[in-house]
PDB file of C-alpha atoms in Angstrom:
ATOM      1  CA  UNK A1183       5.977  16.372  -1.578  1.00  0.00           C
ATOM      2  CA  UNK A1184       5.354  14.811   1.823  1.00  0.00           C
ATOM      3  CA  UNK A1185       2.209  15.820   3.687  1.00  0.00           C
ATOM      4  CA  UNK A1186       2.676  18.841   5.928  1.00  0.00           C
ATOM      5  CA  UNK A1187       0.673  20.211   8.814  1.00  0.00           C
ATOM      6  CA  UNK A1188       1.411  23.840   9.615  1.00  0.00           C
ATOM      7  CA  UNK A1189       4.742  23.616   7.784  1.00  0.00           C
ATOM      8  CA  UNK A1190       5.795  20.468   9.664  1.00  0.00           C
ATOM      9  CA  UNK A1191       5.796  17.169   7.854  1.00  0.00           C
ATOM     10  CA  UNK A1192       3.242  14.795   9.394  1.00  0.00           C
ATOM     11  CA  UNK A1193       4.527  11.329  10.228  1.00  0.00           C
ATOM     12  CA  UNK A1194       1.495   9.570   8.795  1.00  0.00           C
ATOM     13  CA  UNK A1195       1.562  11.681   5.621  1.00  0.00           C
ATOM     14  CA  UNK A1196       5.229  10.840   5.085  1.00  0.00           C
ATOM     15  CA  UNK A1197       4.638   7.152   5.714  1.00  0.00           C
ATOM     16  CA  UNK A1198       1.557   7.042   3.468  1.00  0.00           C
ATOM     17  CA  UNK A1199       3.414   8.690   0.600  1.00  0.00           C
ATOM     18  CA  UNK A1200       6.378   6.331   1.068  1.00  0.00           C
ATOM     19  CA  UNK A1201       4.080   3.280   1.051  1.00  0.00           C
ATOM     20  CA  UNK A1202       2.230   4.540  -2.020  1.00  0.00           C
ATOM     21  CA  UNK A1203       5.412   5.193  -3.994  1.00  0.00           C
ATOM     22  CA  UNK A1204       7.028   1.900  -2.935  1.00  0.00           C
ATOM     23  CA  UNK A1205       3.918  -0.045  -3.990  1.00  0.00           C
ATOM     24  CA  UNK A1206       3.785   1.921  -7.247  1.00  0.00           C
ATOM     25  CA  UNK A1207       7.421   0.998  -7.913  1.00  0.00           C
ATOM     26  CA  UNK A1208       6.692  -2.658  -7.102  1.00  0.00           C
ATOM     27  CA  UNK A1209       3.779  -2.640  -9.576  1.00  0.00           C
ATOM     28  CA  UNK A1210       6.067  -1.245 -12.261  1.00  0.00           C
ATOM     29  CA  UNK A1211       8.937  -3.631 -11.493  1.00  0.00           C
ATOM     30  CA  UNK A1212       6.572  -6.631 -11.431  1.00  0.00           C
ATOM     31  CA  UNK A1213       4.868  -5.706 -14.679  1.00  0.00           C
ATOM     32  CA  UNK A1214       1.448  -5.511 -13.033  1.00  0.00           C
ATOM     33  CA  UNK A1215      -1.343  -4.429 -15.393  1.00  0.00           C
ATOM     34  CA  UNK A1216      -2.023  -1.194 -13.470  1.00  0.00           C
ATOM     35  CA  UNK A1217       0.708   1.204 -12.375  1.00  0.00           C
ATOM     36  CA  UNK A1218      -0.913   4.334 -10.936  1.00  0.00           C
ATOM     37  CA  UNK A1219       0.327   7.899 -11.307  1.00  0.00           C
ATOM     38  CA  UNK A1220       2.997   9.295  -8.950  1.00  0.00           C
ATOM     39  CA  UNK A1221       1.721  10.571  -5.597  1.00  0.00           C
ATOM     40  CA  UNK A1222       2.133  14.234  -6.614  1.00  0.00           C
ATOM     41  CA  UNK A1223      -0.185  13.680  -9.608  1.00  0.00           C
ATOM     42  CA  UNK A1224      -3.022  12.128  -7.573  1.00  0.00           C
ATOM     43  CA  UNK A1225      -5.944  14.354  -6.636  1.00  0.00           C
ATOM     44  CA  UNK A1226      -6.342  15.595  -3.088  1.00  0.00           C
ATOM     45  CA  UNK A1227      -9.378  13.408  -2.334  1.00  0.00           C
ATOM     46  CA  UNK A1228      -7.407  10.276  -3.222  1.00  0.00           C
ATOM     47  CA  UNK A1229      -4.416  11.321  -1.132  1.00  0.00           C
ATOM     48  CA  UNK A1230      -6.618  12.149   1.858  1.00  0.00           C
ATOM     49  CA  UNK A1231      -8.392   8.772   1.755  1.00  0.00           C
ATOM     50  CA  UNK A1232      -5.065   6.947   1.281  1.00  0.00           C
ATOM     51  CA  UNK A1233      -3.503   8.703   4.288  1.00  0.00           C
ATOM     52  CA  UNK A1234      -6.613   7.843   6.353  1.00  0.00           C
ATOM     53  CA  UNK A1235      -6.375   4.194   5.227  1.00  0.00           C
ATOM     54  CA  UNK A1236      -2.692   3.932   6.127  1.00  0.00           C
ATOM     55  CA  UNK A1237      -3.320   5.636   9.456  1.00  0.00           C
ATOM     56  CA  UNK A1238      -6.077   3.120  10.262  1.00  0.00           C
ATOM     57  CA  UNK A1239      -4.020   0.084   9.236  1.00  0.00           C
ATOM     58  CA  UNK A1240      -0.891   1.291  11.061  1.00  0.00           C
ATOM     59  CA  UNK A1241      -2.652   1.671  14.413  1.00  0.00           C
ATOM     60  CA  UNK A1242      -1.057  -0.579  17.053  1.00  0.00           C
ATOM     61  CA  UNK A1243      -3.021  -3.787  17.436  1.00  0.00           C
ATOM     62  CA  UNK A1244      -5.011  -3.342  14.215  1.00  0.00           C
ATOM     63  CA  UNK A1245      -5.362  -6.556  12.232  1.00  0.00           C
ATOM     64  CA  UNK A1246      -6.826  -6.960   8.779  1.00  0.00           C
ATOM     65  CA  UNK A1247      -6.710  -9.109   5.650  1.00  0.00           C
ATOM     66  CA  UNK A1248      -6.146  -8.331   1.985  1.00  0.00           C
ATOM     67  CA  UNK A1249      -9.807  -9.183   1.323  1.00  0.00           C
ATOM     68  CA  UNK A1250     -11.064  -6.795   3.990  1.00  0.00           C
ATOM     69  CA  UNK A1251      -8.815  -3.993   2.744  1.00  0.00           C
ATOM     70  CA  UNK A1252      -9.913  -4.568  -0.840  1.00  0.00           C
ATOM     71  CA  UNK A1253     -13.536  -4.121   0.260  1.00  0.00           C
ATOM     72  CA  UNK A1254     -12.542  -0.925   2.093  1.00  0.00           C
ATOM     73  CA  UNK A1255     -10.664   0.311  -1.008  1.00  0.00           C
ATOM     74  CA  UNK A1256     -13.682  -0.384  -3.200  1.00  0.00           C
ATOM     75  CA  UNK A1257     -15.961   1.549  -0.860  1.00  0.00           C
ATOM     76  CA  UNK A1258     -13.535   4.506  -0.770  1.00  0.00           C
ATOM     77  CA  UNK A1259     -13.441   4.552  -4.573  1.00  0.00           C
ATOM     78  CA  UNK A1260     -17.247   4.337  -4.801  1.00  0.00           C
ATOM     79  CA  UNK A1261     -17.428   7.274  -2.385  1.00  0.00           C
ATOM     80  CA  UNK A1262     -15.085   9.220  -4.687  1.00  0.00           C
ATOM     81  CA  UNK A1263     -17.357   8.528  -7.685  1.00  0.00           C
ATOM     82  CA  UNK A1264     -15.493   5.614  -9.304  1.00  0.00           C
ATOM     83  CA  UNK A1265     -17.175   2.617 -10.898  1.00  0.00           C
ATOM     84  CA  UNK A1266     -16.248  -0.641 -12.569  1.00  0.00           C
ATOM     85  CA  UNK A1267     -14.733  -0.377 -16.035  1.00  0.00           C
ATOM     86  CA  UNK A1268     -12.630  -2.746 -18.114  1.00  0.00           C
ATOM     87  CA  UNK A1269      -9.835  -0.152 -18.192  1.00  0.00           C
ATOM     88  CA  UNK A1270      -8.525   2.104 -15.420  1.00  0.00           C
ATOM     89  CA  UNK A1271      -9.321   5.651 -16.480  1.00  0.00           C
ATOM     90  CA  UNK A1272      -8.838   8.456 -13.922  1.00  0.00           C
ATOM     91  CA  UNK A1273     -10.806  10.906 -16.094  1.00  0.00           C
ATOM     92  CA  UNK A1274     -13.858   8.629 -16.402  1.00  0.00           C
ATOM     93  CA  UNK A1275     -13.242   7.207 -12.902  1.00  0.00           C
ATOM     94  CA  UNK A1276     -13.373   3.585 -14.021  1.00  0.00           C
ATOM     95  CA  UNK A1277     -11.292   0.723 -12.613  1.00  0.00           C
ATOM     96  CA  UNK A1278     -11.222  -3.005 -13.475  1.00  0.00           C
ATOM     97  CA  UNK A1279     -10.506  -4.003  -9.847  1.00  0.00           C
ATOM     98  CA  UNK A1280     -13.890  -2.779  -8.618  1.00  0.00           C
ATOM     99  CA  UNK A1281     -15.090  -6.353  -8.204  1.00  0.00           C
ATOM    100  CA  UNK A1282     -15.283  -8.655  -5.173  1.00  0.00           C
ATOM    101  CA  UNK A1283     -11.871  -9.829  -3.907  1.00  0.00           C
ATOM    102  CA  UNK A1284     -12.602 -13.406  -5.003  1.00  0.00           C
ATOM    103  CA  UNK A1285     -12.927 -12.196  -8.616  1.00  0.00           C
ATOM    104  CA  UNK A1286      -9.569 -10.385  -8.670  1.00  0.00           C
ATOM    105  CA  UNK A1287      -6.696 -11.944 -10.599  1.00  0.00           C
ATOM    106  CA  UNK A1288      -4.072 -13.539  -8.346  1.00  0.00           C
ATOM    107  CA  UNK A1289      -1.576 -10.762  -9.127  1.00  0.00           C
ATOM    108  CA  UNK A1290      -3.999  -8.168  -7.739  1.00  0.00           C
ATOM    109  CA  UNK A1291      -4.571 -10.233  -4.587  1.00  0.00           C
ATOM    110  CA  UNK A1292      -0.790 -10.356  -4.165  1.00  0.00           C
ATOM    111  CA  UNK A1293      -0.637  -6.584  -4.590  1.00  0.00           C
ATOM    112  CA  UNK A1294      -3.071  -6.177  -1.693  1.00  0.00           C
ATOM    113  CA  UNK A1295      -0.920  -8.438   0.531  1.00  0.00           C
ATOM    114  CA  UNK A1296       2.191  -6.449  -0.429  1.00  0.00           C
ATOM    115  CA  UNK A1297       0.430  -3.197   0.476  1.00  0.00           C
ATOM    116  CA  UNK A1298      -0.327  -4.616   3.936  1.00  0.00           C
ATOM    117  CA  UNK A1299       3.314  -5.661   4.279  1.00  0.00           C
ATOM    118  CA  UNK A1300       4.337  -2.060   3.653  1.00  0.00           C
ATOM    119  CA  UNK A1301       1.910  -0.958   6.344  1.00  0.00           C
ATOM    120  CA  UNK A1302       3.833  -3.212   8.764  1.00  0.00           C
ATOM    121  CA  UNK A1303       6.872  -1.068   7.927  1.00  0.00           C
ATOM    122  CA  UNK A1304       4.783   2.052   8.476  1.00  0.00           C
ATOM    123  CA  UNK A1305       3.592   0.815  11.859  1.00  0.00           C
ATOM    124  CA  UNK A1306       7.188   0.093  12.889  1.00  0.00           C
ATOM    125  CA  UNK A1307       8.320   3.522  11.661  1.00  0.00           C
ATOM    126  CA  UNK A1308       5.530   5.179  13.635  1.00  0.00           C
ATOM    127  CA  UNK A1309       6.657   3.477  16.821  1.00  0.00           C
ATOM    128  CA  UNK A1310      10.139   4.823  16.039  1.00  0.00           C
ATOM    129  CA  UNK A1311      12.160   1.648  16.335  1.00  0.00           C
ATOM    130  CA  UNK A1312      15.753   2.827  16.490  1.00  0.00           C
ATOM    131  CA  UNK A1313      17.584   0.882  13.793  1.00  0.00           C
ATOM    132  CA  UNK A1314      16.449   0.315  10.222  1.00  0.00           C
ATOM    133  CA  UNK A1315      17.672  -3.276  10.472  1.00  0.00           C
ATOM    134  CA  UNK A1316      15.270  -3.907  13.372  1.00  0.00           C
ATOM    135  CA  UNK A1317      12.369  -2.646  11.294  1.00  0.00           C
ATOM    136  CA  UNK A1318      13.275  -4.859   8.337  1.00  0.00           C
ATOM    137  CA  UNK A1319      13.677  -7.950  10.545  1.00  0.00           C
ATOM    138  CA  UNK A1320      10.339  -7.240  12.226  1.00  0.00           C
ATOM    139  CA  UNK A1321       8.746  -6.883   8.812  1.00  0.00           C
ATOM    140  CA  UNK A1322      10.255 -10.093   7.452  1.00  0.00           C
ATOM    141  CA  UNK A1323       8.849 -11.958  10.444  1.00  0.00           C
ATOM    142  CA  UNK A1324       5.382 -10.480   9.933  1.00  0.00           C
ATOM    143  CA  UNK A1325       5.488 -10.784   6.141  1.00  0.00           C
ATOM    144  CA  UNK A1326       5.405 -14.568   6.375  1.00  0.00           C
ATOM    145  CA  UNK A1327       1.826 -14.441   7.657  1.00  0.00           C
ATOM    146  CA  UNK A1328       0.821 -11.484   5.490  1.00  0.00           C
ATOM    147  CA  UNK A1329       2.085 -12.929   2.217  1.00  0.00           C
ATOM    148  CA  UNK A1330       0.683 -16.368   3.053  1.00  0.00           C
ATOM    149  CA  UNK A1331      -2.790 -14.843   2.988  1.00  0.00           C
ATOM    150  CA  UNK A1332      -2.604 -15.147  -0.790  1.00  0.00           C
ATOM    151  CA  UNK A1333      -2.448 -18.927  -0.344  1.00  0.00           C
ATOM    152  CA  UNK A1334      -5.496 -18.900   1.928  1.00  0.00           C
ATOM    153  CA  UNK A1335      -7.330 -16.747  -0.610  1.00  0.00           C
ATOM    154  CA  UNK A1336      -6.830 -19.269  -3.403  1.00  0.00           C
ATOM    155  CA  UNK A1337      -3.183 -18.649  -4.307  1.00  0.00           C
ATOM    156  CA  UNK A1338      -0.529 -21.322  -4.654  1.00  0.00           C
ATOM    157  CA  UNK A1339       2.659 -22.112  -2.763  1.00  0.00           C
ATOM    158  CA  UNK A1340       4.580 -20.604  -5.690  1.00  0.00           C
ATOM    159  CA  UNK A1341       2.529 -17.398  -5.516  1.00  0.00           C
ATOM    160  CA  UNK A1342       3.215 -17.245  -1.775  1.00  0.00           C
ATOM    161  CA  UNK A1343       6.976 -17.266  -2.447  1.00  0.00           C
ATOM    162  CA  UNK A1344       6.704 -14.623  -5.138  1.00  0.00           C
ATOM    163  CA  UNK A1345       4.466 -12.474  -2.958  1.00  0.00           C
ATOM    164  CA  UNK A1346       6.815 -12.810   0.025  1.00  0.00           C
ATOM    165  CA  UNK A1347       9.878 -11.843  -2.028  1.00  0.00           C
ATOM    166  CA  UNK A1348       8.091  -8.830  -3.522  1.00  0.00           C
ATOM    167  CA  UNK A1349       6.733  -7.840  -0.109  1.00  0.00           C
ATOM    168  CA  UNK A1350      10.220  -7.874   1.452  1.00  0.00           C
ATOM    169  CA  UNK A1351      11.692  -5.826  -1.409  1.00  0.00           C
ATOM    170  CA  UNK A1352       8.818  -3.334  -1.299  1.00  0.00           C
ATOM    171  CA  UNK A1353       8.990  -3.088   2.495  1.00  0.00           C
ATOM    172  CA  UNK A1354      12.717  -2.333   2.250  1.00  0.00           C
ATOM    173  CA  UNK A1355      11.993   0.277  -0.429  1.00  0.00           C
ATOM    174  CA  UNK A1356       9.338   1.867   1.823  1.00  0.00           C
ATOM    175  CA  UNK A1357      11.784   2.142   4.704  1.00  0.00           C
ATOM    176  CA  UNK A1358      14.432   3.576   2.383  1.00  0.00           C
ATOM    177  CA  UNK A1359      11.953   6.253   1.233  1.00  0.00           C
ATOM    178  CA  UNK A1360      11.041   7.145   4.823  1.00  0.00           C
ATOM    179  CA  UNK A1361      14.766   7.504   5.572  1.00  0.00           C
ATOM    180  CA  UNK A1362      15.251   9.686   2.499  1.00  0.00           C
ATOM    181  CA  UNK A1363      12.458  12.028   3.623  1.00  0.00           C
ATOM    182  CA  UNK A1364      14.004  12.296   7.067  1.00  0.00           C
ATOM    183  CA  UNK A1365      17.380  13.159   5.560  1.00  0.00           C
ATOM    184  CA  UNK A1366      15.867  15.676   3.145  1.00  0.00           C
ATOM    185  CA  UNK A1367      13.299  17.380   5.337  1.00  0.00           C
ATOM    186  CA  UNK A1368      14.662  16.762   8.809  1.00  0.00           C
ATOM    187  CA  UNK A1369      13.188  14.548  11.472  1.00  0.00           C
ATOM    188  CA  UNK A1370       9.473  13.990  10.979  1.00  0.00           C
ATOM    189  CA  UNK A1371       7.346  15.116  13.912  1.00  0.00           C
TER     190      UNK A1371
END
């Protein structure tokens, strides 16, 4: 269920949930080693920190990198009581990605770039660009630099192409989800 404030769906809560679910779907479709639980099954502390993260990243003029956001993610998880473990286990609060960005497998670095690409969609949705096509075109333009960060962080030209394609598909899925929420719950305020 989208985040609500006083019975009204919050824009940032809607966008955060849409980004989360689109990235979760991308992880499943790509066969990534970790596909987290649906949004509704995540605990409140996780959802609150995720909404705060998306809100920070979607601020106009904010710029970041996958490496910087991975460090932020790790700190948020440490603050919630998680630690490194070879297997992701929500009960024991262990996660194999609780290592420096440089030690992550390439697929996990790509995942971080794709998450940032979805935040570009969120930023565009927050500024209420009129047509969905405008948002997607804006995202495709920005995704070139976002996805290419995987190359700068030790990825290959091939991984850049894969990351870009996945980022575009996931960005489109994010926008579709935001549209679905608007149609279901009325205009977000």
